[in-house]
CSV table of C-alpha atoms in Angstrom, one decimal:
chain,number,residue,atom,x,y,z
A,24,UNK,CA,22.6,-175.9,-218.9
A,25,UNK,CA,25.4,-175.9,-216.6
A,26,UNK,CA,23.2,-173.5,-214.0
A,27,UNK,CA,20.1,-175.8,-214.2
A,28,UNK,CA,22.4,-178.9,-213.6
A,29,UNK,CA,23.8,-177.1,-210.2
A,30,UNK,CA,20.8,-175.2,-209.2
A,31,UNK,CA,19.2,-179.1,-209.2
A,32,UNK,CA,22.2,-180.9,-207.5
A,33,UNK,CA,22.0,-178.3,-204.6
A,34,UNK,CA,17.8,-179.2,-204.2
A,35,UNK,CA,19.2,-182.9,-204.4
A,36,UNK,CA,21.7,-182.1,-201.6
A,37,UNK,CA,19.4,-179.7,-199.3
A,38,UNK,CA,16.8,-182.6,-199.7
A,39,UNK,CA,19.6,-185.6,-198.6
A,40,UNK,CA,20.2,-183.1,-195.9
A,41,UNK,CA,16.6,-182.9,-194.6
A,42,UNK,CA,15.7,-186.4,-194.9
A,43,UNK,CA,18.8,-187.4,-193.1
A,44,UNK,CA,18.1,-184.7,-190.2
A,45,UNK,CA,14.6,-186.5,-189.8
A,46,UNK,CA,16.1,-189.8,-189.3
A,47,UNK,CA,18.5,-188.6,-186.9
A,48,UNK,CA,15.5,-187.0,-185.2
A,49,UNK,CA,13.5,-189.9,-185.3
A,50,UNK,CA,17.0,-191.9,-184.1
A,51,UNK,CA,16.9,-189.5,-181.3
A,52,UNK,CA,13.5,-190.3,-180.4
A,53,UNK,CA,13.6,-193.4,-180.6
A,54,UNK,CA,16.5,-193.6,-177.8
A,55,UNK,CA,14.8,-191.4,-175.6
A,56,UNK,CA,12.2,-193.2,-175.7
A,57,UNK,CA,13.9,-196.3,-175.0
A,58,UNK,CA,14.9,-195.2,-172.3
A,59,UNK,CA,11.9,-193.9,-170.6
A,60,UNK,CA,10.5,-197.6,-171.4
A,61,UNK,CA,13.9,-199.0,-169.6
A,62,UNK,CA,13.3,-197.2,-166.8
A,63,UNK,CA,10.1,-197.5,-165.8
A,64,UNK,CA,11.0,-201.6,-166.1
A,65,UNK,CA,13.9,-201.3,-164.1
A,66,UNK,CA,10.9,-199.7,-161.2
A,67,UNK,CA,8.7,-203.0,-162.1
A,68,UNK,CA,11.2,-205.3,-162.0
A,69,UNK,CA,12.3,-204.1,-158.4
A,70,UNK,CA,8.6,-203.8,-157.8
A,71,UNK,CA,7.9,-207.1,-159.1
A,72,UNK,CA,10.6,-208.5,-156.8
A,73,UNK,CA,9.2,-207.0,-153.8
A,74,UNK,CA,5.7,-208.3,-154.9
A,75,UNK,CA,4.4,-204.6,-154.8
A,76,UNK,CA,3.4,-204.5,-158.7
A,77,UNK,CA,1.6,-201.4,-159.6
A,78,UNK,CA,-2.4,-202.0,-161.0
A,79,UNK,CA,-1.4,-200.7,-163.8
A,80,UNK,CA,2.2,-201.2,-164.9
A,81,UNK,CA,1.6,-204.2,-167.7
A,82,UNK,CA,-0.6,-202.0,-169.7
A,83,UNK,CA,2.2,-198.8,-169.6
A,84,UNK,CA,5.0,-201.5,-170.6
A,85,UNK,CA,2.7,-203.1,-173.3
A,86,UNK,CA,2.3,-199.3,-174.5
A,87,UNK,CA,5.8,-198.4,-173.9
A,88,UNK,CA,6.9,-201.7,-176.1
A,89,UNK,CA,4.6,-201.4,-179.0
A,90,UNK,CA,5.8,-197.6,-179.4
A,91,UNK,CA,8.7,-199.0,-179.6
A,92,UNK,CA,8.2,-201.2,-182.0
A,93,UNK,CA,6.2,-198.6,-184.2
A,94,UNK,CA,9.3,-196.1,-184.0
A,95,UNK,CA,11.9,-199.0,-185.1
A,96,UNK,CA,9.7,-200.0,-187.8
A,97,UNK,CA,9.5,-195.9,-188.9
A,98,UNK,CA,13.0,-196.0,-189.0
A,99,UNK,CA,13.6,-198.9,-190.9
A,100,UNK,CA,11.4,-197.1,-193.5
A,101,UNK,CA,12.6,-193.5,-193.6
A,102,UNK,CA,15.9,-195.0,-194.4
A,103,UNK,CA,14.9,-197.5,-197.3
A,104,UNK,CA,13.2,-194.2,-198.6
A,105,UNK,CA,16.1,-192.6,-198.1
A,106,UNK,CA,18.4,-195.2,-200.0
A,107,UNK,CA,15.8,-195.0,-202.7
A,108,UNK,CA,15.9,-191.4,-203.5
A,109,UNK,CA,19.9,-190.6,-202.7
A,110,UNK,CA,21.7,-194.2,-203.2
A,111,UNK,CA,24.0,-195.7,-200.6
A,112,UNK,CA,25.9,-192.8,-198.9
A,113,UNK,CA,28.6,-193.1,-196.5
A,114,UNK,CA,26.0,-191.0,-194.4
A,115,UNK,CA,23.2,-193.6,-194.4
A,116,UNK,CA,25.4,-196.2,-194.6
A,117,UNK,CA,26.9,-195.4,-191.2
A,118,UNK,CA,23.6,-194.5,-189.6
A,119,UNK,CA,22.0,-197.5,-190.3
A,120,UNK,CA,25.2,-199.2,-189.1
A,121,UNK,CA,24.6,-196.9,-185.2
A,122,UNK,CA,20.8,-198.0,-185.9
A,123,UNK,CA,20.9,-201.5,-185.8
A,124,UNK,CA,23.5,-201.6,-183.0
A,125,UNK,CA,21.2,-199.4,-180.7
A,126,UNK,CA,18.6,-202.2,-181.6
A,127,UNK,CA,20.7,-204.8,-181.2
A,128,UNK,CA,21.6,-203.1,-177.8
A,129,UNK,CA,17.9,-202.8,-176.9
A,130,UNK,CA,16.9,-206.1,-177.3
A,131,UNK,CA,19.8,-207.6,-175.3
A,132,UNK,CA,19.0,-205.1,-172.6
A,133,UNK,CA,15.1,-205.9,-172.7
A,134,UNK,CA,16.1,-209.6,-172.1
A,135,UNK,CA,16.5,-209.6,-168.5
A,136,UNK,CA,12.9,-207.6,-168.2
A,137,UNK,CA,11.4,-210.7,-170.5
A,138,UNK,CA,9.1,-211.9,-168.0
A,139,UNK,CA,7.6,-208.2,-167.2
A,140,UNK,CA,6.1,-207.4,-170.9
A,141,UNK,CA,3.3,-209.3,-172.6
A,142,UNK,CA,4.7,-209.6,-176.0
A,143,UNK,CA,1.4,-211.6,-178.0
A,144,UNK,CA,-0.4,-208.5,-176.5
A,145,UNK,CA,2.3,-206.1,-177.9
A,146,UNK,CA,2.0,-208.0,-181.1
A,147,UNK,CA,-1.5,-207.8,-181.6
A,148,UNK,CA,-1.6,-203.8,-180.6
A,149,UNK,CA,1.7,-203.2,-183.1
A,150,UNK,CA,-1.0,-204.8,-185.7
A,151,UNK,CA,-4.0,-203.0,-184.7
A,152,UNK,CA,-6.1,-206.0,-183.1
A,153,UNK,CA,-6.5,-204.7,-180.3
């Protein structure tokens, strides 16, 4: 019994393991995209400012946003799956922590590029309407 009992606590590990490594993937992702989305405001905004706004630059920011949105809400549910299947870890405990700061982070960031994105527009693409 002994064997079964750590043959299945080392699939419940190796499993913790993998589901962690995909949220730090997705984490990852989710940065880099960030800033790709960051930067091509900071080009609008200076654009914007110049009165030079390229044709199509509000439908690559409402694209750039709603991915955005999409890979925060992913997050948010890989790790209430994780919590469900392996419990509060210090592991998932502290990455959630480093999640919600980078959001927090983002948000504040996004604020001074406001007036560039179309948020009802992002809204209604994050819910399919569109």
């Amino acid at each position: 019994m002994s064997n079964v009992h750590n043959i299945f606590g080392n699939l419940t590990k190796i499993q913790a393991t993998e589901d962690e490594g995909e949220i730090f993937d997705s984490l990852k992702n989710f940065i880099d995209e960030f800033v790709s989305v960051l930067e091509i405001l900071i080009v609008e905004d200076e654009r914007n400012k110049n009165n030079l706004r390229w044709y199509s630059s509000n439908n690559l920011i409402i694209c750039g946003m709603t991915m955005l949105t999409i890979h925060e809400e992913l997050i948010e549910q890989l790790i209430q799956e994780y919590k469900k299947k392996h419990g509060l870890t210090a592991v998932i405990r502290k990455t959630e922590s480093i999640f919600r700061k980078i959001v927090l982070d983002q948000k504040n960031t996004m604020q001074s590029y406001a007036h560039l994105v179309d948020y009802k527009e992002c809204t209604k693409r994050f819910l399919g309407l569109n």
